[in-house]
Coordinates of C-alpha atoms in Angstrom, one line a residue:
M257 CA -43.2 44.4 53.7
E258 CA -46.1 41.9 54.0
L259 CA -47.1 39.7 51.1
S260 CA -50.4 41.5 50.4
E261 CA -48.7 44.8 50.4
A262 CA -45.9 43.6 48.1
L263 CA -48.5 42.2 45.7
T264 CA -50.2 45.5 45.6
V265 CA -47.0 47.5 45.0
Y266 CA -45.6 45.2 42.4
R267 CA -49.0 44.4 40.7
P268 CA -48.0 46.2 37.4
L269 CA -44.7 44.2 37.3
L270 CA -46.4 40.9 38.0
A271 CA -49.1 41.7 35.4
T272 CA -46.4 42.4 32.8
G273 CA -44.5 39.2 33.6
F274 CA -47.7 37.1 33.2
G275 CA -48.4 39.1 30.0
I276 CA -45.0 38.2 28.5
A277 CA -45.5 34.6 29.3
A278 CA -48.9 34.6 27.8
L279 CA -47.5 36.3 24.7
L280 CA -45.0 33.5 24.1
V281 CA -47.7 30.8 24.7
L282 CA -50.1 32.5 22.2
I283 CA -47.4 32.8 19.5
L284 CA -45.7 29.5 20.1
R285 CA -48.4 27.1 21.2
A286 CA -51.6 28.7 19.9
R287 CA -50.0 30.0 16.7
L288 CA -51.9 33.2 17.1
N289 CA -51.0 36.1 14.8
A290 CA -48.3 38.3 16.3
F291 CA -50.5 41.5 16.0
A292 CA -53.5 39.9 17.7
A293 CA -51.3 38.4 20.4
L294 CA -49.5 41.6 21.2
L295 CA -52.7 43.6 21.3
L296 CA -54.4 40.9 23.5
V297 CA -51.5 40.9 25.9
S298 CA -51.5 44.7 26.1
I299 CA -55.1 44.7 27.1
F300 CA -54.6 41.9 29.7
S301 CA -51.5 43.6 31.2
A302 CA -53.3 47.0 31.5
L303 CA -56.4 45.5 33.2
A304 CA -54.4 43.2 35.4
A305 CA -52.2 46.1 36.5
G306 CA -55.3 47.8 37.8
M307 CA -56.3 50.2 35.0
A308 CA -60.0 51.0 34.5
P309 CA -61.2 49.7 31.1
E310 CA -61.7 53.1 29.6
Q311 CA -58.2 54.1 30.7
A312 CA -56.7 50.9 29.4
F313 CA -58.1 51.3 25.9
A314 CA -57.1 54.9 25.8
T315 CA -53.6 53.9 26.6
L316 CA -53.6 51.3 23.8
S317 CA -54.9 53.9 21.3
S318 CA -52.3 56.5 22.4
G319 CA -49.4 54.0 22.2
M320 CA -50.4 52.6 18.8
G321 CA -51.2 56.0 17.3
G322 CA -48.0 57.7 18.6
T323 CA -45.8 54.9 17.3
L324 CA -47.4 54.6 13.9
G325 CA -47.5 58.3 13.2
F326 CA -43.8 58.1 12.3
I327 CA -43.2 54.4 11.6
A328 CA -46.0 53.8 9.2
T329 CA -44.9 56.7 6.9
V330 CA -41.3 55.5 6.8
I331 CA -42.1 51.9 6.2
G332 CA -44.6 52.8 3.5
L333 CA -42.0 55.0 1.7
G334 CA -39.3 52.4 2.2
A335 CA -41.6 49.8 0.6
L336 CA -42.3 52.1 -2.4
F337 CA -38.6 52.8 -2.8
G338 CA -37.8 49.0 -2.7
A339 CA -40.5 48.2 -5.2
I340 CA -39.1 50.7 -7.8
L341 CA -35.6 49.2 -7.4
Q342 CA -36.9 45.7 -7.6
A343 CA -39.2 46.1 -10.6
S344 CA -36.7 48.2 -12.6
G345 CA -34.1 45.4 -12.4
A346 CA -31.6 47.6 -10.7
L347 CA -30.7 45.0 -8.1
D348 CA -30.4 42.3 -10.8
A349 CA -28.1 44.5 -12.8
L350 CA -25.9 45.3 -9.8
A351 CA -25.5 41.7 -8.9
S352 CA -25.0 40.5 -12.5
K353 CA -22.0 42.7 -12.9
L354 CA -20.1 40.5 -10.5
S355 CA -20.7 37.2 -12.2
N356 CA -17.5 36.9 -14.2
T357 CA -15.3 39.8 -13.1
S358 CA -13.4 38.5 -10.1
S359 CA -12.0 35.4 -8.4
F360 CA -14.4 33.3 -6.4
K361 CA -13.2 34.5 -3.0
T362 CA -13.3 38.1 -4.2
N363 CA -16.9 37.5 -5.3
Q364 CA -17.8 36.2 -1.9
W365 CA -16.9 39.6 -0.4
K366 CA -18.7 41.5 -3.2
I367 CA -21.8 39.3 -2.9
A368 CA -21.9 40.1 0.8
G369 CA -21.8 43.8 0.0
I370 CA -24.6 43.3 -2.6
G371 CA -26.7 41.6 0.1
L372 CA -26.1 44.5 2.5
L373 CA -27.2 47.1 -0.1
A374 CA -30.1 45.0 -1.5
S375 CA -31.8 44.4 1.9
T376 CA -31.8 48.1 2.9
P377 CA -34.8 48.9 0.6
V378 CA -36.2 45.4 0.2
F379 CA -37.4 42.7 2.7
F380 CA -35.0 39.8 3.4
D381 CA -37.0 37.1 1.7
V382 CA -37.8 39.3 -1.3
A383 CA -34.1 40.2 -1.9
L384 CA -33.1 36.5 -1.4
I385 CA -35.6 35.3 -4.0
I386 CA -34.5 38.1 -6.4
L387 CA -30.7 37.4 -6.1
A388 CA -30.8 33.6 -5.6
P389 CA -30.7 32.6 -9.3
L390 CA -27.6 34.7 -9.9
I391 CA -25.9 33.2 -6.9
L392 CA -26.8 29.6 -7.9
T393 CA -25.6 30.2 -11.5
M394 CA -22.3 31.7 -10.4
A395 CA -21.6 28.8 -8.0
H396 CA -22.6 26.3 -10.7
E397 CA -20.2 27.8 -13.3
R398 CA -17.3 27.7 -10.8
L399 CA -18.2 24.1 -9.7
K400 CA -18.6 25.4 -6.1
P401 CA -21.3 24.7 -3.5
A402 CA -24.1 27.2 -3.8
M403 CA -23.9 28.0 -0.1
S404 CA -20.3 29.2 -0.6
L405 CA -21.9 32.3 -2.1
G406 CA -25.2 32.0 -0.4
L407 CA -23.9 32.5 3.1
P408 CA -22.2 35.8 2.3
L409 CA -25.3 37.0 0.4
M410 CA -27.6 36.0 3.3
A411 CA -25.3 37.4 5.9
G412 CA -25.4 40.7 4.0
L413 CA -29.2 40.6 3.8
A414 CA -29.6 39.8 7.5
V415 CA -27.2 42.6 8.6
G416 CA -29.0 45.1 6.4
H417 CA -32.4 43.9 7.6
A418 CA -31.5 44.3 11.2
F419 CA -28.9 47.1 11.4
L420 CA -29.7 49.7 8.7
P421 CA -32.9 51.8 8.2
P422 CA -35.2 52.1 6.3
T423 CA -35.9 48.5 7.1
P424 CA -38.7 48.3 9.7
G425 CA -36.8 46.7 12.6
P426 CA -34.3 49.4 13.4
I427 CA -36.8 52.1 12.7
A428 CA -39.2 50.6 15.2
I429 CA -36.4 50.2 17.8
A430 CA -35.3 53.8 17.3
E431 CA -38.8 55.2 17.7
L432 CA -39.6 53.1 20.8
I433 CA -36.5 54.0 22.7
G434 CA -36.2 57.5 21.3
A435 CA -33.0 57.1 19.3
D436 CA -32.0 59.3 16.4
L437 CA -32.0 57.5 13.1
G438 CA -28.8 59.2 12.0
W439 CA -26.9 57.7 14.9
V440 CA -28.5 54.3 14.3
I441 CA -27.4 54.4 10.7
L442 CA -23.8 55.4 11.6
F443 CA -23.3 52.8 14.3
G444 CA -25.3 50.2 12.4
A445 CA -22.9 50.6 9.4
I446 CA -19.8 50.3 11.6
T447 CA -21.1 47.4 13.7
G448 CA -22.8 45.7 10.8
G449 CA -19.7 45.9 8.6
V450 CA -17.6 43.9 11.1
A451 CA -20.4 41.4 11.8
L452 CA -20.9 40.9 8.1
A453 CA -17.3 40.2 7.4
V454 CA -17.1 37.5 10.1
S455 CA -20.5 35.9 9.6
G456 CA -20.4 36.0 5.8
P457 CA -17.2 35.7 3.7
L458 CA -14.9 34.7 6.5
F459 CA -17.2 32.0 7.8
A460 CA -17.9 30.7 4.2
I461 CA -14.1 30.6 3.5
F462 CA -13.6 28.7 6.8
L463 CA -16.2 26.1 5.9
D464 CA -14.8 25.8 2.3
N465 CA -11.2 25.3 3.4
R466 CA -12.3 22.5 5.7
S467 CA -14.7 20.9 3.2
R468 CA -17.6 21.4 5.5
M469 CA -19.8 23.5 3.2
P470 CA -22.9 21.4 2.2
I471 CA -23.3 20.7 -1.5
G472 CA -27.1 20.6 -1.4
N473 CA -29.5 20.3 -4.4
P474 CA -30.3 23.9 -5.2
A475 CA -33.6 24.9 -6.7
F476 CA -32.5 26.6 -9.9
E477 CA -36.1 27.1 -11.1
L478 CA -37.9 29.2 -8.5
D479 CA -41.5 29.2 -9.5
D480 CA -42.2 32.5 -7.7
L481 CA -39.5 34.4 -9.5
D482 CA -40.2 36.6 -12.5
T483 CA -37.0 36.9 -14.4
Q484 CA -38.3 39.6 -16.9
A485 CA -35.6 38.6 -19.3
D486 CA -36.7 41.1 -22.0
R487 CA -36.4 44.1 -19.7
P488 CA -33.5 46.5 -20.4
A489 CA -31.1 46.4 -17.5
P490 CA -30.3 49.7 -15.8
Q491 CA -26.7 50.7 -15.0
P492 CA -25.5 49.1 -11.7
E493 CA -24.0 52.3 -10.5
R494 CA -27.4 53.9 -10.4
A495 CA -28.6 51.2 -8.0
I496 CA -25.6 51.9 -5.6
F497 CA -26.3 55.6 -5.8
L498 CA -30.0 55.3 -5.1
I499 CA -29.7 52.8 -2.2
T500 CA -27.1 55.0 -0.4
L501 CA -28.9 58.3 -1.1
P502 CA -31.5 58.2 1.7
L503 CA -28.9 56.9 4.2
I504 CA -26.5 59.8 3.4
L505 CA -29.4 62.3 3.6
I506 CA -30.5 61.1 7.0
L507 CA -26.9 61.2 8.3
M508 CA -26.5 64.8 7.0
G509 CA -29.7 65.7 8.8
T510 CA -28.3 64.3 12.1
L511 CA -25.0 66.1 11.7
A512 CA -26.9 69.4 11.0
D513 CA -27.4 69.7 14.7
I514 CA -23.7 70.7 15.1
L515 CA -24.0 73.5 12.6
P516 CA -24.9 77.1 13.6
S517 CA -28.4 78.4 12.7
G518 CA -28.6 79.4 9.1
P519 CA -29.7 78.4 5.6
I520 CA -27.4 75.4 5.4
R521 CA -28.7 73.9 8.6
Y522 CA -32.2 74.7 7.6
V523 CA -31.9 72.9 4.3
L524 CA -30.2 69.9 5.9
E525 CA -32.8 69.5 8.6
I526 CA -35.5 69.4 5.8
V527 CA -33.8 67.0 3.4
G528 CA -32.3 64.9 6.2
H529 CA -35.6 64.0 7.9
P530 CA -36.5 60.4 7.1
F531 CA -39.7 61.4 5.4
S532 CA -37.9 63.8 3.0
A533 CA -35.0 61.5 2.5
L534 CA -37.1 58.6 1.4
L535 CA -39.4 60.8 -0.8
I536 CA -36.3 62.2 -2.5
A537 CA -35.0 58.6 -3.0
C538 CA -38.3 57.5 -4.5
G539 CA -38.4 60.5 -6.8
A540 CA -34.8 60.0 -7.9
S541 CA -35.4 56.3 -8.5
W542 CA -38.5 57.1 -10.6
L543 CA -36.5 59.6 -12.7
L544 CA -33.4 57.5 -13.2
L545 CA -35.1 54.1 -13.6
Y546 CA -38.2 55.1 -15.4
P547 CA -39.2 52.2 -17.7
K548 CA -38.7 52.8 -21.5
T549 CA -41.3 50.3 -22.8
V550 CA -45.0 49.9 -22.2
Q551 CA -44.6 46.4 -20.8
S552 CA -41.9 47.5 -18.4
R553 CA -44.0 50.5 -17.2
K554 CA -46.9 48.0 -16.5
L555 CA -44.5 45.8 -14.5
M556 CA -43.3 48.8 -12.5
S557 CA -46.9 50.0 -11.9
D558 CA -47.9 46.5 -10.7
A559 CA -44.9 46.2 -8.4
M560 CA -45.7 49.6 -6.8
A561 CA -49.3 48.6 -6.3
R562 CA -48.2 45.4 -4.5
A563 CA -45.5 47.2 -2.5
F564 CA -47.7 47.8 0.5
E565 CA -49.1 44.3 0.8
P566 CA -46.2 42.9 2.9
T567 CA -45.8 46.0 4.9
G568 CA -49.3 45.9 6.4
A569 CA -48.5 43.1 8.8
V570 CA -45.3 44.8 9.8
I571 CA -46.9 48.1 10.5
L572 CA -49.7 46.6 12.6
V573 CA -47.2 44.5 14.6
T574 CA -45.1 47.6 15.2
G575 CA -48.2 49.6 16.3
A576 CA -49.2 46.8 18.7
G577 CA -45.6 46.9 20.1
G578 CA -46.0 50.6 20.7
A579 CA -49.3 49.9 22.5
F580 CA -47.6 47.4 24.8
K581 CA -44.8 49.9 25.5
Q582 CA -47.4 52.5 26.5
V583 CA -49.0 50.1 28.9
L584 CA -45.7 49.6 30.6
V585 CA -45.3 53.4 30.9
D586 CA -48.8 54.2 32.1
T587 CA -49.1 51.3 34.6
G588 CA -45.7 52.0 36.1
A589 CA -44.5 48.5 35.2
G590 CA -41.8 49.9 33.0
E591 CA -40.3 51.9 35.8
Q592 CA -40.3 48.9 38.1
I593 CA -38.6 46.8 35.4
A594 CA -36.0 49.5 34.9
N595 CA -35.3 49.8 38.6
A596 CA -35.0 46.1 39.0
A597 CA -32.7 45.8 36.0
L598 CA -30.5 48.7 37.1
G599 CA -30.4 47.4 40.6
M600 CA -29.0 44.0 39.4
G601 CA -26.4 45.8 37.3
F602 CA -28.2 45.3 34.0
G603 CA -27.7 48.5 32.0
P604 CA -29.8 49.3 28.9
L605 CA -27.2 47.9 26.5
F606 CA -27.0 44.4 28.1
A607 CA -30.7 44.3 29.1
G608 CA -31.8 45.2 25.5
Y609 CA -29.6 42.6 23.9
V610 CA -30.5 39.7 26.3
L611 CA -34.2 40.4 26.0
A612 CA -34.0 40.4 22.2
V613 CA -32.0 37.1 22.2
I614 CA -34.6 35.4 24.4
L615 CA -37.5 36.6 22.4
R616 CA -35.9 35.8 19.1
L617 CA -35.0 32.2 20.1
A618 CA -38.5 31.7 21.6
Q619 CA -40.7 32.8 18.8
G620 CA -38.6 33.1 15.7
S621 CA -39.5 36.5 14.2
S622 CA -36.7 39.0 14.4
T623 CA -39.1 41.9 13.9
V624 CA -41.3 40.9 16.8
A625 CA -38.2 40.3 19.0
M626 CA -37.0 43.8 18.1
I627 CA -40.3 45.6 18.8
T628 CA -41.1 43.7 22.0
S629 CA -37.6 44.0 23.5
A630 CA -37.3 47.6 22.6
G631 CA -40.6 48.3 24.4
L632 CA -39.3 46.5 27.5
T633 CA -36.0 48.3 27.3
A634 CA -37.4 51.8 26.8
P635 CA -38.1 52.4 30.5
I636 CA -34.5 51.3 31.4
V637 CA -33.2 53.7 28.8
A638 CA -35.4 56.6 30.2
L639 CA -34.0 56.1 33.7
A640 CA -30.4 55.8 32.5
G641 CA -30.3 59.2 30.9
L642 CA -28.3 58.2 27.8
S643 CA -26.9 60.6 25.2
A644 CA -28.0 60.5 21.6
P645 CA -25.0 58.4 20.4
Q646 CA -25.4 56.0 23.3
L647 CA -29.1 55.6 22.4
G648 CA -28.0 54.7 18.8
I649 CA -25.7 52.0 20.1
V650 CA -28.4 50.5 22.4
A651 CA -30.7 50.4 19.3
I652 CA -28.1 48.4 17.4
A653 CA -27.5 46.1 20.4
I654 CA -31.2 45.2 20.4
A655 CA -31.1 44.6 16.7
A656 CA -28.1 42.3 17.1
G657 CA -29.9 40.3 19.8
A658 CA -32.9 39.9 17.6
T659 CA -30.8 38.5 14.7
T660 CA -29.4 35.6 16.6
G661 CA -30.0 31.9 16.0
S662 CA -32.4 31.6 13.1
H663 CA -33.8 28.1 13.6
V664 CA -36.9 25.9 12.9
N665 CA -39.4 28.4 14.3
D666 CA -38.2 31.1 11.7
S667 CA -39.8 31.1 8.3
G668 CA -36.5 32.4 6.8
F669 CA -34.8 29.2 8.0
W670 CA -37.0 27.1 5.8
L671 CA -36.7 29.5 2.9
V672 CA -32.9 29.1 3.0
G673 CA -33.2 25.3 3.0
R674 CA -35.6 25.3 0.1
I675 CA -33.6 27.6 -2.2
F676 CA -30.2 26.0 -1.6
G677 CA -31.5 22.4 -1.3
I678 CA -29.9 21.6 2.0
T679 CA -31.3 19.6 4.9
P680 CA -32.5 21.2 8.2
G681 CA -29.3 19.9 9.9
E682 CA -27.1 21.5 7.3
T683 CA -29.1 24.7 7.6
L684 CA -28.5 24.7 11.3
R685 CA -24.7 24.2 10.8
T686 CA -24.5 27.0 8.3
W687 CA -27.3 29.6 8.4
T688 CA -28.0 29.3 12.1
V689 CA -24.4 29.7 13.0
S690 CA -24.0 32.6 10.6
T691 CA -26.9 34.5 12.3
T692 CA -25.5 33.8 15.7
L693 CA -22.1 35.2 14.6
I694 CA -23.9 38.3 13.4
S695 CA -25.5 38.7 16.8
V696 CA -22.4 38.0 18.9
V697 CA -20.0 40.1 16.9
G698 CA -22.5 42.9 16.6
F699 CA -23.0 43.0 20.3
L700 CA -19.2 42.9 21.0
M701 CA -18.8 45.8 18.6
C702 CA -21.6 47.7 20.5
L703 CA -19.7 47.1 23.7
V704 CA -16.5 48.5 22.2
L705 CA -18.3 51.6 20.8
Y706 CA -20.2 52.2 24.0
A707 CA -16.9 52.0 26.0
G708 CA -15.3 54.3 23.5
L709 CA -18.0 56.9 23.9
A710 CA -17.3 56.9 27.7
L711 CA -13.8 58.1 27.1
F712 CA -14.9 61.3 25.3

């Protein structure tokens, strides 16, 4: 094949390659907003691949609209659900119950579980700010380094943020590669549980036993925290019930497929859809956690009004990721990427994980890494002809890759250092290692589960 002919044939693939390189430059060097960068690269890739302008913009509209039709609704409901739990004090009450009820090592495990539950309806940084004062106080009372409890907490938050819907990342991955949320929740819980144990309590105990846990100078007074001390605390058990309710409903909806047609399957398909599950969770939260005082009702109302502020950027970035994916599909670049990956022996599981790791380390945002790598992996998944459970595992592998190596280009890295009063070097030796353990252990678990499915 002559050079000119090869350039013509592989023009979409070359355009995509230059587009990805441009995306990294725009985010890393130019510090351009991720939404604008993804949208700009999508337009460039479509035009460079040979699309007519009208067709290119139609592809972008189709990809963005098709992606957000599902994701925007779920993220919005998830934000509303999290706002009710946060403003009611349910998360505070759940965590406070642990303060003096167990040994320190036992509390390390419990705090990891609290982090996992808390991050499911609430963003990582919000949950960390809410729970940090409790962690700092508990460690101070036991004369222990704050990071001894902080690492298990943050590992739980990171695992919940990446592995369990209704957080935006796994929802976006599932939508982009066509995975069922029920399978994503099931495999995310299995994989995340093991990854959390290793990266949180076990890693913290390892550092404590070798006197390698940094002491730090924790910021006990967080000026952006509203303690709301006069607010009546709800029962902690209600928080556990409410957080797990939508996850159980979605799982039931997935398992409904194995039932014969009839009233039970009909009902489960309705209540198990993510829209219905989150609406039910919001309604139950409102009923069980309804504020008793005028002041508390105002705080709840204000929190719900602010709930959608942080979701706007996530929704737009996710939509731009969907537009980029559609460009790959319509230009044929995705099929060429898939054929090349499969030809080199890179299946969807390995390709998705590696792409997510590279993008996460390069630009810092785990959500952007999830969305972009899922879009690039989607064509490989389409050609591989995977089953629904296999798609769920691939989604978790991508999430695991996007969790790795939080470092200086990640805003969460600096938030951790500020709250626990540790240096960047100490943050690298603790928090960065913890997120890397989450990624590696999570991917190894995905390999085990994927191989196990092949036996059946």
